[in-house]
Amino acid sequence: MKQTTKLLVAALLFGQAVAMNAQKAERPLAPQGTQVVAHRGHWDVEGAAQNSRRSLQNACDLGLYGSEIDIWLTKDGHLFVNHDADYDGVTLQDATAEECRKLVLKNGEHMPELKDMLKIVKKSPSPTKLIIEVKECRTLAQNLASARATVKAVRKAGVRNKVEYISFSLAVCVEILRLDPEAQVAFLDGWRKDVGLTPEDLHKLGITGIDYHLSVFRNHPDWVAECHRLGMITNVWTVSDDDELREFRDMGIDFLTTNTPVDAQRICGE
């Protein structure tokens, strides 16, 4: 975590999260077999772009388990969808909603807001879930505000059952769970030496899964079994070629986050 040390995380968040976690009913988390999450949607087709409305609809049309998006909180409290902190010279967390609405994606769409994506999954008959990455901002206060605004938007849209959360900010993960103890929340950054959180450490904080780069699982394949023993899910990113997809399917990973969801579906079905 960039704004705090592990000790500060423990001091500020651990007691609250453990108490919350103790109150949660046990529930199965891992799916049956490896499933597919489209990385920034199914965007590598004509008419789509990364993190676009079209890419989300394409993922829904495929019936994937999930479609991942990235969100930033603007300085006036709106949530916009983009991977990088900047787009076309505009830094989203320093911009207004009006400025962000003028930004145009490569497929001609204007940059979507989170509420636009929530409407798509709510309207769609597909079971595809929206996997929301709440991006890590500069300060703890911004991260907590992003988490609160995101959970509020999901509740307002009435799609809690079609949304899961991921973040590189541990503060974001814990705050989402405080606000919605039944939420599915995976941490993206527990493996780094300066963070140093094992799956068991994260489980004690109430985190429901780990979502790590493929190199991390290659170095720690035992974490897959450990997570499953704890009732946590595992997600690997970003795997796209057939050999990698088969490698992590055979490792027992629950979710493959990929830029090639059609190929991943085929391989998971083998």
Short mmCIF file of C-alpha atoms in Angstrom, two decimals:
data_model
loop_
_atom_site.label_atom_id
_atom_site.label_comp_id
_atom_site.label_asym_id
_atom_site.label_seq_id
_atom_site.Cartn_x
_atom_site.Cartn_y
_atom_site.Cartn_z
CA MET A 1 0.00 0.00 0.00
CA LYS A 2 1.55 3.31 -1.05
CA GLN A 3 0.18 5.71 1.60
CA THR A 4 0.67 3.60 4.71
CA THR A 5 2.96 0.97 6.11
CA LYS A 6 1.80 -2.47 7.08
CA LEU A 7 1.85 -1.40 10.75
CA LEU A 8 -0.37 1.58 10.07
CA VAL A 9 -2.81 -0.59 8.15
CA ALA A 10 -2.95 -2.96 11.09
CA ALA A 11 -3.44 -0.17 13.63
CA LEU A 12 -6.15 1.67 11.73
CA LEU A 13 -8.04 -1.09 9.96
CA PHE A 14 -7.35 -4.50 11.42
CA GLY A 15 -9.56 -4.40 14.50
CA GLN A 16 -12.54 -3.02 12.62
CA ALA A 17 -12.18 -5.47 9.76
CA VAL A 18 -11.77 -8.53 11.97
CA ALA A 19 -14.87 -7.64 13.96
CA MET A 20 -16.81 -7.16 10.73
CA ASN A 21 -15.51 -10.41 9.29
CA ALA A 22 -16.53 -12.37 12.39
CA GLN A 23 -20.11 -11.28 11.85
CA LYS A 24 -20.28 -12.40 8.23
CA ALA A 25 -21.96 -15.71 7.52
CA GLU A 26 -19.78 -18.32 5.88
CA ARG A 27 -20.54 -18.53 2.19
CA PRO A 28 -18.97 -20.36 -0.74
CA LEU A 29 -16.79 -18.06 -2.80
CA ALA A 30 -14.97 -20.15 -5.37
CA PRO A 31 -16.79 -21.00 -8.60
CA GLN A 32 -16.96 -24.47 -10.10
CA GLY A 33 -14.01 -24.65 -12.48
CA THR A 34 -11.95 -21.84 -13.94
CA GLN A 35 -13.95 -18.95 -15.39
CA VAL A 36 -13.18 -15.92 -17.54
CA VAL A 37 -13.02 -12.19 -16.82
CA ALA A 38 -12.58 -9.83 -19.77
CA HIS A 39 -9.78 -7.34 -19.04
CA ARG A 40 -11.28 -3.86 -19.60
CA GLY A 41 -14.11 -5.61 -21.42
CA HIS A 42 -14.05 -7.52 -24.70
CA TRP A 43 -12.43 -4.66 -26.55
CA ASP A 44 -10.21 -6.19 -29.23
CA VAL A 45 -12.97 -6.28 -31.85
CA GLU A 46 -14.34 -3.80 -34.34
CA GLY A 47 -16.36 -0.99 -32.80
CA ALA A 48 -15.03 -1.40 -29.27
CA ALA A 49 -12.32 0.19 -27.13
CA GLN A 50 -10.87 -0.56 -23.72
CA ASN A 51 -13.20 0.39 -20.86
CA SER A 52 -15.96 1.34 -23.27
CA ARG A 53 -19.68 0.68 -23.12
CA ARG A 54 -19.34 -1.46 -26.22
CA SER A 55 -16.59 -3.61 -24.68
CA LEU A 56 -18.76 -4.28 -21.62
CA GLN A 57 -21.75 -5.18 -23.78
CA ASN A 58 -19.56 -7.52 -25.84
CA ALA A 59 -18.48 -9.30 -22.65
CA CYS A 60 -22.10 -9.63 -21.56
CA ASP A 61 -23.00 -11.04 -24.96
CA LEU A 62 -20.35 -13.75 -24.48
CA GLY A 63 -21.85 -14.68 -21.11
CA LEU A 64 -18.49 -14.39 -19.34
CA TYR A 65 -18.24 -14.56 -15.57
CA GLY A 66 -17.09 -10.95 -15.45
CA SER A 67 -15.95 -7.84 -17.25
CA GLU A 68 -13.36 -5.68 -15.51
CA ILE A 69 -13.34 -1.88 -15.55
CA ASP A 70 -11.23 0.80 -13.85
CA ILE A 71 -12.71 3.84 -12.13
CA TRP A 72 -11.45 7.20 -10.90
CA LEU A 73 -13.18 9.74 -8.67
CA THR A 74 -13.13 13.27 -10.09
CA LYS A 75 -12.50 16.27 -7.87
CA ASP A 76 -16.23 17.03 -7.89
CA GLY A 77 -17.26 13.53 -6.86
CA HIS A 78 -18.11 11.70 -10.09
CA LEU A 79 -16.81 8.26 -11.08
CA PHE A 80 -15.34 7.85 -14.58
CA VAL A 81 -14.05 4.75 -16.32
CA ASN A 82 -10.45 4.69 -17.53
CA HIS A 83 -7.35 2.65 -16.78
CA ASP A 84 -4.65 5.31 -16.60
CA ALA A 85 -4.72 8.30 -14.29
CA ASP A 86 -4.55 10.55 -17.37
CA TYR A 87 -6.44 10.52 -20.64
CA ASP A 88 -5.72 12.85 -23.54
CA GLY A 89 -3.91 15.28 -21.24
CA VAL A 90 -6.57 15.26 -18.52
CA THR A 91 -5.81 13.87 -15.05
CA LEU A 92 -9.12 12.42 -13.98
CA GLN A 93 -8.78 12.83 -10.22
CA ASP A 94 -7.94 16.53 -10.74
CA ALA A 95 -10.66 17.13 -13.34
CA THR A 96 -14.35 17.95 -13.18
CA ALA A 97 -17.09 15.72 -14.52
CA GLU A 98 -17.74 18.25 -17.25
CA GLU A 99 -14.14 17.97 -18.43
CA CYS A 100 -14.23 14.17 -18.38
CA ARG A 101 -17.50 13.95 -20.31
CA LYS A 102 -15.79 15.71 -23.23
CA LEU A 103 -13.15 12.98 -23.54
CA VAL A 104 -13.61 10.65 -26.52
CA LEU A 105 -12.46 7.02 -26.65
CA LYS A 106 -10.86 5.39 -29.68
CA ASN A 107 -14.20 3.94 -30.81
CA GLY A 108 -15.89 7.35 -30.75
CA GLU A 109 -17.74 6.94 -27.46
CA HIS A 110 -17.49 9.63 -24.84
CA MET A 111 -15.77 8.39 -21.70
CA PRO A 112 -18.35 6.48 -19.64
CA GLU A 113 -19.24 7.05 -16.04
CA LEU A 114 -19.63 4.15 -13.64
CA LYS A 115 -23.39 4.67 -13.65
CA ASP A 116 -23.44 4.00 -17.42
CA MET A 117 -21.75 0.63 -16.93
CA LEU A 118 -24.03 -0.27 -14.04
CA LYS A 119 -27.05 0.39 -16.26
CA ILE A 120 -25.67 -2.01 -18.87
CA VAL A 121 -25.22 -4.93 -16.46
CA LYS A 122 -28.59 -4.22 -14.84
CA LYS A 123 -30.38 -4.25 -18.19
CA SER A 124 -28.53 -7.27 -19.59
CA PRO A 125 -30.03 -10.76 -19.15
CA SER A 126 -26.46 -12.08 -19.13
CA PRO A 127 -25.03 -13.33 -15.80
CA THR A 128 -21.83 -11.35 -16.49
CA LYS A 129 -20.69 -9.40 -13.46
CA LEU A 130 -19.02 -6.01 -13.44
CA ILE A 131 -15.62 -6.31 -11.78
CA ILE A 132 -14.84 -2.79 -10.58
CA GLU A 133 -11.24 -1.83 -9.94
CA VAL A 134 -11.28 1.22 -7.71
CA LYS A 135 -8.04 2.91 -8.70
CA GLU A 136 -5.56 3.94 -6.03
CA CYS A 137 -5.45 7.72 -5.68
CA ARG A 138 -2.79 9.93 -4.13
CA THR A 139 -4.15 10.14 -0.59
CA LEU A 140 -5.95 7.96 1.90
CA ALA A 141 -8.82 10.46 2.00
CA GLN A 142 -9.28 10.19 -1.77
CA ASN A 143 -9.19 6.41 -1.62
CA LEU A 144 -11.86 6.27 1.06
CA ALA A 145 -14.01 8.76 -0.85
CA SER A 146 -13.68 6.63 -4.00
CA ALA A 147 -14.72 3.50 -2.12
CA ARG A 148 -17.74 5.21 -0.57
CA ALA A 149 -18.88 6.76 -3.84
CA THR A 150 -18.54 3.41 -5.63
CA VAL A 151 -20.55 1.43 -3.10
CA LYS A 152 -23.19 4.17 -3.07
CA ALA A 153 -23.48 4.06 -6.87
CA VAL A 154 -23.81 0.27 -6.90
CA ARG A 155 -26.52 0.37 -4.23
CA LYS A 156 -28.38 3.13 -6.07
CA ALA A 157 -28.33 1.09 -9.29
CA GLY A 158 -29.67 -1.96 -7.47
CA VAL A 159 -26.99 -4.32 -8.82
CA ARG A 160 -25.07 -5.48 -5.74
CA ASN A 161 -25.52 -9.08 -6.92
CA LYS A 162 -23.86 -8.30 -10.27
CA VAL A 163 -20.80 -6.41 -8.98
CA GLU A 164 -17.47 -7.42 -7.43
CA TYR A 165 -14.58 -5.17 -6.41
CA ILE A 166 -10.79 -5.16 -6.70
CA SER A 167 -8.17 -2.58 -5.76
CA PHE A 168 -4.46 -1.97 -5.21
CA SER A 169 -5.46 0.04 -2.13
CA LEU A 170 -6.00 -2.03 0.99
CA ALA A 171 -7.83 0.91 2.55
CA VAL A 172 -10.31 0.82 -0.36
CA CYS A 173 -10.86 -2.91 0.06
CA VAL A 174 -11.52 -2.68 3.80
CA GLU A 175 -13.77 0.36 3.43
CA ILE A 176 -15.90 -1.38 0.81
CA LEU A 177 -16.31 -4.35 3.15
CA ARG A 178 -17.21 -2.04 6.02
CA LEU A 179 -19.94 -0.50 3.90
CA ASP A 180 -21.10 -3.78 2.36
CA PRO A 181 -19.99 -6.82 4.42
CA GLU A 182 -21.40 -9.21 1.81
CA ALA A 183 -19.36 -7.72 -1.04
CA GLN A 184 -16.79 -9.79 -2.92
CA VAL A 185 -13.51 -7.86 -2.64
CA ALA A 186 -10.08 -8.99 -3.90
CA PHE A 187 -6.77 -7.28 -3.14
CA LEU A 188 -4.29 -6.71 -5.97
CA ASP A 189 -1.14 -5.86 -4.06
CA GLY A 190 -0.59 -8.09 -1.03
CA TRP A 191 2.37 -9.94 -2.53
CA ARG A 192 4.89 -7.08 -2.56
CA LYS A 193 7.66 -7.19 0.07
CA ASP A 194 6.79 -3.73 1.40
CA VAL A 195 3.19 -4.86 1.92
CA GLY A 196 3.87 -8.45 2.90
CA LEU A 197 0.37 -9.79 3.46
CA THR A 198 -0.24 -13.52 3.07
CA PRO A 199 -3.61 -14.94 2.02
CA GLU A 200 -4.27 -15.74 5.70
CA ASP A 201 -3.49 -12.13 6.70
CA LEU A 202 -5.95 -10.88 4.09
CA HIS A 203 -8.58 -13.38 5.16
CA LYS A 204 -8.35 -12.02 8.70
CA LEU A 205 -9.04 -8.56 7.28
CA GLY A 206 -12.19 -9.86 5.59
CA ILE A 207 -10.75 -9.78 2.05
CA THR A 208 -12.44 -12.47 -0.04
CA GLY A 209 -9.79 -13.06 -2.72
CA ILE A 210 -6.38 -12.35 -4.18
CA ASP A 211 -6.01 -10.97 -7.70
CA TYR A 212 -2.35 -11.10 -8.73
CA HIS A 213 -0.08 -10.87 -11.75
CA LEU A 214 0.78 -14.21 -13.33
CA SER A 215 4.39 -13.97 -12.12
CA VAL A 216 3.22 -13.97 -8.50
CA PHE A 217 1.32 -17.23 -8.85
CA ARG A 218 4.30 -18.80 -10.61
CA ASN A 219 6.40 -17.89 -7.57
CA HIS A 220 3.70 -18.89 -5.07
CA PRO A 221 1.57 -21.67 -6.59
CA ASP A 222 0.83 -22.87 -3.05
CA TRP A 223 -1.28 -19.75 -2.49
CA VAL A 224 -4.00 -21.23 -4.70
CA ALA A 225 -4.61 -24.14 -2.34
CA GLU A 226 -4.21 -21.88 0.69
CA CYS A 227 -6.86 -19.49 -0.60
CA HIS A 228 -9.25 -22.33 -1.32
CA ARG A 229 -8.69 -23.72 2.17
CA LEU A 230 -9.63 -20.30 3.55
CA GLY A 231 -12.68 -19.96 1.28
CA MET A 232 -11.04 -17.23 -0.81
CA ILE A 233 -10.94 -16.91 -4.60
CA THR A 234 -7.91 -16.53 -6.86
CA ASN A 235 -7.69 -14.39 -9.98
CA VAL A 236 -4.68 -14.07 -12.29
CA TRP A 237 -3.87 -11.25 -14.73
CA THR A 238 -3.26 -10.71 -17.53
CA VAL A 239 -3.15 -14.06 -19.36
CA SER A 240 -3.84 -14.10 -23.06
CA ASP A 241 -1.95 -16.75 -25.01
CA ASP A 242 -3.18 -20.34 -25.06
CA ASP A 243 -0.22 -21.79 -23.15
CA GLU A 244 -0.64 -19.33 -20.29
CA LEU A 245 -4.39 -19.85 -20.17
CA ARG A 246 -3.92 -23.61 -19.87
CA GLU A 247 -1.11 -23.18 -17.30
CA PHE A 248 -3.26 -21.24 -14.87
CA ARG A 249 -6.40 -23.24 -15.56
CA ASP A 250 -4.43 -26.36 -14.61
CA MET A 251 -3.04 -24.61 -11.53
CA GLY A 252 -6.60 -24.37 -10.25
CA ILE A 253 -6.96 -20.58 -10.50
CA ASP A 254 -10.62 -19.56 -10.23
CA PHE A 255 -10.60 -16.65 -12.67
CA LEU A 256 -8.49 -15.82 -15.73
CA THR A 257 -8.44 -12.09 -16.46
CA THR A 258 -7.60 -11.89 -20.15
CA ASN A 259 -7.52 -9.76 -23.29
CA THR A 260 -8.61 -12.81 -25.31
CA PRO A 261 -11.86 -13.92 -23.65
CA VAL A 262 -13.09 -16.01 -26.57
CA ASP A 263 -9.92 -18.12 -26.51
CA ALA A 264 -10.10 -18.34 -22.72
CA GLN A 265 -13.68 -19.60 -22.87
CA ARG A 266 -12.64 -22.28 -25.33
CA ILE A 267 -9.71 -23.40 -23.19
CA CYS A 268 -11.71 -23.42 -19.97
CA GLY A 269 -14.21 -25.65 -21.75
CA GLU A 270 -11.62 -28.20 -22.86
#
